[in-house]
PDB file of C-alpha atoms in Angstrom:
ATOM      1  CA  MET C   1      21.593 137.290  84.719  1.00  0.00           C
ATOM      2  CA  THR C   2      24.236 135.647  82.536  1.00  0.00           C
ATOM      3  CA  ARG C   3      25.923 132.506  83.767  1.00  0.00           C
ATOM      4  CA  GLY C   4      29.536 131.682  83.226  1.00  0.00           C
ATOM      5  CA  LYS C   5      31.950 128.721  83.852  1.00  0.00           C
ATOM      6  CA  ILE C   6      35.622 129.045  82.928  1.00  0.00           C
ATOM      7  CA  ILE C   7      37.160 125.288  81.794  1.00  0.00           C
ATOM      8  CA  TYR C   8      40.991 125.042  81.774  1.00  0.00           C
ATOM      9  CA  ILE C   9      42.839 122.485  80.051  1.00  0.00           C
ATOM     10  CA  ASP C  10      46.583 122.615  81.432  1.00  0.00           C
ATOM     11  CA  ARG C  11      49.874 121.483  79.731  1.00  0.00           C
ATOM     12  CA  ASP C  12      49.398 117.673  80.736  1.00  0.00           C
ATOM     13  CA  GLY C  13      45.708 117.256  79.522  1.00  0.00           C
ATOM     14  CA  LYS C  14      44.280 117.592  82.986  1.00  0.00           C
ATOM     15  CA  ILE C  15      40.799 119.525  83.065  1.00  0.00           C
ATOM     16  CA  PHE C  16      39.359 121.854  85.520  1.00  0.00           C
ATOM     17  CA  SER C  17      36.305 123.917  86.039  1.00  0.00           C
ATOM     18  CA  SER C  18      35.461 127.080  87.890  1.00  0.00           C
ATOM     19  CA  VAL C  19      32.201 127.639  89.692  1.00  0.00           C
ATOM     20  CA  GLU C  20      29.653 128.636  87.808  1.00  0.00           C
ATOM     21  CA  PHE C  21      29.495 132.521  88.180  1.00  0.00           C
ATOM     22  CA  ASN C  22      26.344 134.472  88.188  1.00  0.00           C
ATOM     23  CA  GLY C  23      26.103 138.070  86.271  1.00  0.00           C
ATOM     24  CA  ASP C  24      27.577 139.627  83.304  1.00  0.00           C
ATOM     25  CA  MET C  25      29.751 136.590  82.392  1.00  0.00           C
ATOM     26  CA  TYR C  26      28.373 137.577  78.327  1.00  0.00           C
ATOM     27  CA  PRO C  27      31.848 138.395  76.674  1.00  0.00           C
ATOM     28  CA  ASN C  28      31.255 141.943  76.414  1.00  0.00           C
ATOM     29  CA  GLY C  29      30.616 142.167  80.183  1.00  0.00           C
ATOM     30  CA  ASN C  30      32.551 140.573  83.086  1.00  0.00           C
ATOM     31  CA  ALA C  31      34.120 138.274  80.930  1.00  0.00           C
ATOM     32  CA  ASP C  32      35.972 140.933  79.247  1.00  0.00           C
ATOM     33  CA  ARG C  33      38.255 140.025  81.904  1.00  0.00           C
ATOM     34  CA  ILE C  34      38.765 136.814  81.320  1.00  0.00           C
ATOM     35  CA  LEU C  35      39.787 137.711  77.477  1.00  0.00           C
ATOM     36  CA  GLU C  36      42.240 140.262  78.298  1.00  0.00           C
ATOM     37  CA  MET C  37      43.780 137.708  80.943  1.00  0.00           C
ATOM     38  CA  PHE C  38      44.107 135.257  77.842  1.00  0.00           C
ATOM     39  CA  GLU C  39      45.141 137.198  75.200  1.00  0.00           C
ATOM     40  CA  ALA C  40      47.911 139.064  77.741  1.00  0.00           C
ATOM     41  CA  GLY C  41      49.119 135.125  78.347  1.00  0.00           C
ATOM     42  CA  LEU C  42      47.980 135.287  82.241  1.00  0.00           C
ATOM     43  CA  PHE C  43      46.660 131.775  82.617  1.00  0.00           C
ATOM     44  CA  SER C  44      49.613 129.570  82.357  1.00  0.00           C
ATOM     45  CA  ASN C  45      47.990 127.623  85.620  1.00  0.00           C
ATOM     46  CA  TYR C  46      44.154 127.397  87.042  1.00  0.00           C
ATOM     47  CA  SER C  47      45.583 127.206  90.746  1.00  0.00           C
ATOM     48  CA  ASN C  48      43.387 130.315  91.421  1.00  0.00           C
ATOM     49  CA  TYR C  49      40.486 129.453  89.892  1.00  0.00           C
ATOM     50  CA  GLU C  50      40.308 125.585  90.141  1.00  0.00           C
ATOM     51  CA  SER C  51      37.214 124.191  91.561  1.00  0.00           C
ATOM     52  CA  HIS C  52      37.415 120.258  90.963  1.00  0.00           C
ATOM     53  CA  LEU C  53      39.062 118.178  88.243  1.00  0.00           C
ATOM     54  CA  ILE C  54      36.393 116.810  85.673  1.00  0.00           C
ATOM     55  CA  THR C  55      37.111 113.866  83.318  1.00  0.00           C
ATOM     56  CA  TYR C  56      35.720 113.046  79.932  1.00  0.00           C
ATOM     57  CA  LYS C  57      35.282 109.624  78.616  1.00  0.00           C
ATOM     58  CA  GLU C  58      36.657 110.594  75.224  1.00  0.00           C
ATOM     59  CA  GLU C  59      40.012 111.053  74.662  1.00  0.00           C
ATOM     60  CA  ARG C  60      40.454 115.260  74.018  1.00  0.00           C
ATOM     61  CA  VAL C  61      37.101 115.328  73.218  1.00  0.00           C
ATOM     62  CA  ILE C  62      34.647 118.169  75.245  1.00  0.00           C
ATOM     63  CA  ASP C  63      30.854 117.391  74.772  1.00  0.00           C
ATOM     64  CA  ILE C  64      28.882 120.361  75.371  1.00  0.00           C
ATOM     65  CA  THR C  65      25.583 118.923  74.118  1.00  0.00           C
ATOM     66  CA  GLU C  66      23.748 118.769  77.233  1.00  0.00           C
ATOM     67  CA  ASN C  67      25.442 122.340  78.412  1.00  0.00           C
ATOM     68  CA  TRP C  68      22.902 125.030  80.043  1.00  0.00           C
ATOM     69  CA  THR C  69      25.400 127.210  81.160  1.00  0.00           C
ATOM     70  CA  ASP C  70      24.799 130.857  79.320  1.00  0.00           C
ATOM     71  CA  TYR C  71      28.710 130.719  78.510  1.00  0.00           C
ATOM     72  CA  LEU C  72      31.241 128.401  78.923  1.00  0.00           C
ATOM     73  CA  TYR C  73      35.164 129.828  78.231  1.00  0.00           C
ATOM     74  CA  ILE C  74      37.243 126.722  77.304  1.00  0.00           C
ATOM     75  CA  ILE C  75      40.900 127.399  77.769  1.00  0.00           C
ATOM     76  CA  ASN C  76      42.946 124.793  76.049  1.00  0.00           C
ATOM     77  CA  ASN C  77      46.687 126.092  77.543  1.00  0.00           C
ATOM     78  CA  SER C  78      47.818 122.229  76.329  1.00  0.00           C
ATOM     79  CA  ASP C  79      50.082 120.912  73.151  1.00  0.00           C
ATOM     80  CA  CYS C  80      47.926 119.143  71.866  1.00  0.00           C
ATOM     81  CA  GLU C  81      44.517 119.958  69.588  1.00  0.00           C
ATOM     82  CA  TRP C  82      41.050 118.884  71.242  1.00  0.00           C
ATOM     83  CA  ILE C  83      37.619 118.687  70.398  1.00  0.00           C
ATOM     84  CA  ILE C  84      34.322 120.576  70.949  1.00  0.00           C
ATOM     85  CA  LYS C  85      31.348 118.715  70.070  1.00  0.00           C
ATOM     86  CA  GLY C  86      28.303 120.720  70.491  1.00  0.00           C
ATOM     87  CA  GLN C  87      25.055 121.213  68.829  1.00  0.00           C
ATOM     88  CA  ASN C  88      26.306 123.159  65.840  1.00  0.00           C
ATOM     89  CA  GLY C  89      28.686 120.051  64.677  1.00  0.00           C
ATOM     90  CA  THR C  90      32.550 119.838  65.892  1.00  0.00           C
ATOM     91  CA  SER C  91      34.860 122.603  66.075  1.00  0.00           C
ATOM     92  CA  PHE C  92      38.561 122.063  66.802  1.00  0.00           C
ATOM     93  CA  LEU C  93      40.354 124.205  69.859  1.00  0.00           C
ATOM     94  CA  ASP C  94      43.790 124.568  68.862  1.00  0.00           C
ATOM     95  CA  LYS C  95      46.653 124.874  71.631  1.00  0.00           C
ATOM     96  CA  ARG C  96      46.654 127.947  73.320  1.00  0.00           C
ATOM     97  CA  THR C  97      43.275 129.053  72.296  1.00  0.00           C
ATOM     98  CA  LEU C  98      40.104 130.040  73.798  1.00  0.00           C
ATOM     99  CA  GLY C  99      36.943 128.823  72.979  1.00  0.00           C
ATOM    100  CA  ILE C 100      33.595 130.782  73.650  1.00  0.00           C
ATOM    101  CA  VAL C 101      30.615 128.876  73.956  1.00  0.00           C
ATOM    102  CA  ARG C 102      26.918 130.026  74.147  1.00  0.00           C
ATOM    103  CA  PHE C 103      24.760 126.820  75.515  1.00  0.00           C
ATOM    104  CA  GLN C 104      25.204 124.144  73.675  1.00  0.00           C
ATOM    105  CA  GLN C 105      27.110 126.062  70.164  1.00  0.00           C
ATOM    106  CA  VAL C 106      30.642 127.453  69.889  1.00  0.00           C
ATOM    107  CA  GLU C 107      30.739 131.077  69.024  1.00  0.00           C
ATOM    108  CA  ARG C 108      33.718 131.944  68.498  1.00  0.00           C
ATOM    109  CA  MET C 109      37.900 131.025  68.845  1.00  0.00           C
ATOM    110  CA  ILE C 110      40.761 133.541  69.932  1.00  0.00           C
ATOM    111  CA  HIS C 111      44.031 132.646  69.415  1.00  0.00           C
ATOM    112  CA  ARG C 112      47.064 133.766  71.376  1.00  0.00           C
ATOM    113  CA  VAL C 113      49.627 134.973  69.747  1.00  0.00           C
ATOM    114  CA  LEU C 114      52.740 132.928  68.949  1.00  0.00           C
ATOM    115  CA  HIS C 115      55.958 134.668  68.742  1.00  0.00           C
ATOM    116  CA  GLU C 116      58.767 134.030  65.573  1.00  0.00           C
ATOM    117  CA  ASN C 117      61.192 133.016  68.168  1.00  0.00           C
ATOM    118  CA  ALA C 118      58.646 130.252  69.362  1.00  0.00           C
ATOM    119  CA  LYS C 119      58.676 132.599  72.524  1.00  0.00           C
ATOM    120  CA  GLU C 120      54.877 133.246  73.554  1.00  0.00           C
ATOM    121  CA  PHE C 121      54.150 136.727  73.650  1.00  0.00           C
ATOM    122  CA  SER C 122      50.688 138.558  73.317  1.00  0.00           C
ATOM    123  CA  ALA C 123      50.986 142.008  71.515  1.00  0.00           C
ATOM    124  CA  SER C 124      48.606 143.535  74.336  1.00  0.00           C
ATOM    125  CA  ILE C 125      50.702 146.394  74.469  1.00  0.00           C
ATOM    126  CA  SER C 126      52.379 148.514  71.809  1.00  0.00           C
ATOM    127  CA  LYS C 127      55.788 149.418  71.517  1.00  0.00           C
ATOM    128  CA  GLU C 128      54.491 153.167  71.753  1.00  0.00           C
ATOM    129  CA  GLU C 129      52.011 152.547  74.524  1.00  0.00           C
ATOM    130  CA  PHE C 130      54.880 150.882  76.504  1.00  0.00           C
ATOM    131  CA  VAL C 131      57.431 153.597  75.711  1.00  0.00           C
ATOM    132  CA  GLU C 132      54.519 156.254  77.051  1.00  0.00           C
ATOM    133  CA  ILE C 133      53.923 154.744  80.424  1.00  0.00           C
ATOM    134  CA  LEU C 134      57.417 154.306  81.232  1.00  0.00           C
ATOM    135  CA  ASN C 135      58.155 157.728  80.699  1.00  0.00           C
ATOM    136  CA  ARG C 136      55.472 159.015  82.313  1.00  0.00           C
ATOM    137  CA  LEU C 137      57.039 156.832  85.565  1.00  0.00           C
ATOM    138  CA  ARG C 138      60.168 158.719  84.750  1.00  0.00           C
ATOM    139  CA  ASP C 139      58.854 161.736  84.663  1.00  0.00           C
ATOM    140  CA  SER C 140      56.792 161.415  87.623  1.00  0.00           C
ATOM    141  CA  SER C 141      60.520 159.914  89.542  1.00  0.00           C
ATOM    142  CA  ASP C 142      61.760 163.330  88.425  1.00  0.00           C
ATOM    143  CA  LEU C 143      59.067 165.513  89.885  1.00  0.00           C
ATOM    144  CA  VAL C 144      59.807 164.059  93.487  1.00  0.00           C
ATOM    145  CA  ARG C 145      63.186 164.606  93.472  1.00  0.00           C
ATOM    146  CA  ARG C 146      62.898 167.904  92.231  1.00  0.00           C
ATOM    147  CA  VAL C 147      60.004 168.931  95.310  1.00  0.00           C
ATOM    148  CA  ASN C 148      62.154 166.882  97.568  1.00  0.00           C
ATOM    149  CA  SER C 149      65.306 169.214  97.269  1.00  0.00           C
ATOM    150  CA  LEU C 150      62.873 172.252  97.440  1.00  0.00           C
ATOM    151  CA  PHE C 151      61.594 171.009 100.391  1.00  0.00           C
ATOM    152  CA  ARG C 152      65.368 170.088 101.663  1.00  0.00           C
ATOM    153  CA  ASP C 153      66.003 173.429 100.825  1.00  0.00           C
ATOM    154  CA  SER C 154      63.679 175.501 102.277  1.00  0.00           C
ATOM    155  CA  ARG C 155      63.778 176.478 105.955  1.00  0.00           C
ATOM    156  CA  ASP C 156      60.049 176.890 106.380  1.00  0.00           C
ATOM    157  CA  ASN C 157      59.393 173.411 105.872  1.00  0.00           C
ATOM    158  CA  VAL C 158      62.541 171.866 107.950  1.00  0.00           C
ATOM    159  CA  GLU C 159      59.915 170.898 110.716  1.00  0.00           C
ATOM    160  CA  CYS C 160      57.361 170.288 108.352  1.00  0.00           C
ATOM    161  CA  ASP C 161      57.505 166.217 108.352  1.00  0.00           C
ATOM    162  CA  PHE C 162      54.277 165.737 106.129  1.00  0.00           C
ATOM    163  CA  CYS C 163      56.075 167.967 103.795  1.00  0.00           C
ATOM    164  CA  ASN C 164      57.246 164.943 101.446  1.00  0.00           C
ATOM    165  CA  GLY C 165      57.450 165.064  97.682  1.00  0.00           C
ATOM    166  CA  ALA C 166      57.074 161.773  97.279  1.00  0.00           C
ATOM    167  CA  ALA C 167      53.342 162.291  98.265  1.00  0.00           C
ATOM    168  CA  LEU C 168      53.246 163.470  94.459  1.00  0.00           C
ATOM    169  CA  GLN C 169      54.621 160.249  93.107  1.00  0.00           C
ATOM    170  CA  ILE C 170      51.783 157.771  91.691  1.00  0.00           C
ATOM    171  CA  SER C 171      51.083 155.520  94.601  1.00  0.00           C
ATOM    172  CA  HIS C 172      50.170 152.596  92.131  1.00  0.00           C
ATOM    173  CA  GLU C 173      54.150 152.380  90.502  1.00  0.00           C
ATOM    174  CA  SER C 174      54.767 148.961  91.763  1.00  0.00           C
ATOM    175  CA  THR C 175      51.566 147.490  90.268  1.00  0.00           C
ATOM    176  CA  VAL C 176      52.407 149.562  87.100  1.00  0.00           C
ATOM    177  CA  VAL C 177      55.490 147.690  86.650  1.00  0.00           C
ATOM    178  CA  PHE C 178      53.743 144.272  87.871  1.00  0.00           C
ATOM    179  CA  LEU C 179      51.450 144.364  85.405  1.00  0.00           C
ATOM    180  CA  LEU C 180      53.981 145.687  82.488  1.00  0.00           C
ATOM    181  CA  ARG C 181      56.302 142.469  83.877  1.00  0.00           C
ATOM    182  CA  LYS C 182      53.081 140.055  83.481  1.00  0.00           C
ATOM    183  CA  LEU C 183      52.103 141.437  80.251  1.00  0.00           C
ATOM    184  CA  LEU C 184      55.463 141.297  78.814  1.00  0.00           C
ATOM    185  CA  LYS C 185      56.665 137.654  80.119  1.00  0.00           C
ATOM    186  CA  ASP C 186      59.526 139.834  81.740  1.00  0.00           C
ATOM    187  CA  ALA C 187      60.398 137.052  84.379  1.00  0.00           C
ATOM    188  CA  ALA C 188      64.017 138.040  84.618  1.00  0.00           C
ATOM    189  CA  GLU C 189      62.591 141.691  85.785  1.00  0.00           C
ATOM    190  CA  ASN C 190      64.185 143.279  83.105  1.00  0.00           C
ATOM    191  CA  ILE C 191      62.086 145.918  83.834  1.00  0.00           C
ATOM    192  CA  ASP C 192      62.975 146.922  87.580  1.00  0.00           C
ATOM    193  CA  TYR C 193      66.487 146.644  86.194  1.00  0.00           C
ATOM    194  CA  TYR C 194      65.869 149.363  83.571  1.00  0.00           C
ATOM    195  CA  ILE C 195      63.886 151.822  86.247  1.00  0.00           C
ATOM    196  CA  TYR C 196      65.577 151.437  89.465  1.00  0.00           C
ATOM    197  CA  GLU C 197      68.977 149.852  88.138  1.00  0.00           C
ATOM    198  CA  LEU C 198      69.486 151.945  85.315  1.00  0.00           C
ATOM    199  CA  ASP C 199      67.211 154.954  86.140  1.00  0.00           C
ATOM    200  CA  TYR C 200      65.140 154.386  83.116  1.00  0.00           C
ATOM    201  CA  GLY C 201      68.255 154.038  81.036  1.00  0.00           C
ATOM    202  CA  ARG C 202      70.376 156.957  81.649  1.00  0.00           C
ATOM    203  CA  LYS C 203      72.887 155.194  83.562  1.00  0.00           C
ATOM    204  CA  TYR C 204      73.490 152.356  81.054  1.00  0.00           C
ATOM    205  CA  GLU C 205      76.829 152.398  79.219  1.00  0.00           C
ATOM    206  CA  PRO C 206      78.053 149.776  76.912  1.00  0.00           C
ATOM    207  CA  GLY C 207      79.073 146.549  78.059  1.00  0.00           C
ATOM    208  CA  ILE C 208      76.975 146.894  81.223  1.00  0.00           C
ATOM    209  CA  ILE C 209      74.791 143.982  79.997  1.00  0.00           C
ATOM    210  CA  THR C 210      75.468 141.135  77.890  1.00  0.00           C
ATOM    211  CA  ASP C 211      74.098 137.689  76.854  1.00  0.00           C
ATOM    212  CA  GLU C 212      75.877 134.438  77.359  1.00  0.00           C
ATOM    213  CA  ASN C 213      77.772 135.079  74.533  1.00  0.00           C
ATOM    214  CA  GLY C 214      79.066 138.335  75.738  1.00  0.00           C
ATOM    215  CA  HIS C 215      77.341 140.526  73.029  1.00  0.00           C
ATOM    216  CA  ASP C 216      75.771 143.754  74.191  1.00  0.00           C
ATOM    217  CA  ILE C 217      71.932 143.826  75.475  1.00  0.00           C
ATOM    218  CA  ASP C 218      71.323 147.771  74.867  1.00  0.00           C
ATOM    219  CA  PHE C 219      68.393 148.936  77.889  1.00  0.00           C
ATOM    220  CA  SER C 220      69.563 152.555  76.861  1.00  0.00           C
ATOM    221  CA  SER C 221      65.692 153.386  76.493  1.00  0.00           C
ATOM    222  CA  ALA C 222      62.511 152.150  76.712  1.00  0.00           C
ATOM    223  CA  GLU C 223      62.441 151.277  72.885  1.00  0.00           C
ATOM    224  CA  LYS C 224      65.146 149.559  73.300  1.00  0.00           C
ATOM    225  CA  LEU C 225      63.776 147.595  76.267  1.00  0.00           C
ATOM    226  CA  TYR C 226      60.707 146.654  74.347  1.00  0.00           C
ATOM    227  CA  ASP C 227      62.414 145.512  71.451  1.00  0.00           C
ATOM    228  CA  TYR C 228      64.309 143.301  73.974  1.00  0.00           C
ATOM    229  CA  LEU C 229      61.336 141.899  75.716  1.00  0.00           C
ATOM    230  CA  THR C 230      59.207 141.087  72.648  1.00  0.00           C
ATOM    231  CA  GLY C 231      62.209 139.257  70.943  1.00  0.00           C
ATOM    232  CA  GLU C 232      62.722 142.129  68.001  1.00  0.00           C
ATOM    233  CA  VAL C 233      66.567 141.595  69.331  1.00  0.00           C
ATOM    234  CA  LYS C 234      68.441 138.301  70.751  1.00  0.00           C
TER     235      LYS C 234
END
């Protein structure tokens, strides 16, 4: 049974440690979820995982020379570089970096992508994947509307309350939208606006959305929305 712990360094330099998890905590096991969440930028705080605050005598140094947990996942979310002192020497844990430790040795480092406009962004979902997901949601929504229309126009189904086309809709649509919002750091909920207010961009008109300088923001398609969210256009 492979054991593992998560150590999280927050923006203020405080260090939190999770309890020890038992079972498949190697990088290709259950810990894959940790790596996916880190690369997607979802580790912004540790409130959901923290067990207790731990401190180290040396400033910005984590000593793993006496660690006996199979794997440690050390997440540096601070703005400073940290040092990991292990049996294989000293390793430098850069800001926005995840260090994977096996017992007393650092195995590898995974760096978060920093967008060129100084906006943190992880390209964990490509433009093609994003567009495909939104197009599928749009097609599902269109199908629901057509089926509901058929039911309303059918005399045979007037009294069949259960004959509702919405049953064909993807039941996890809200979850899909939530995950897209998280992946693309869409705090302003532009994805929701594009889907529900602009009907997947079909209700977009020039001038309907502008920035603080009065310039148009084009939400006429999923491609344009992706470019805006990833900073390809200002």
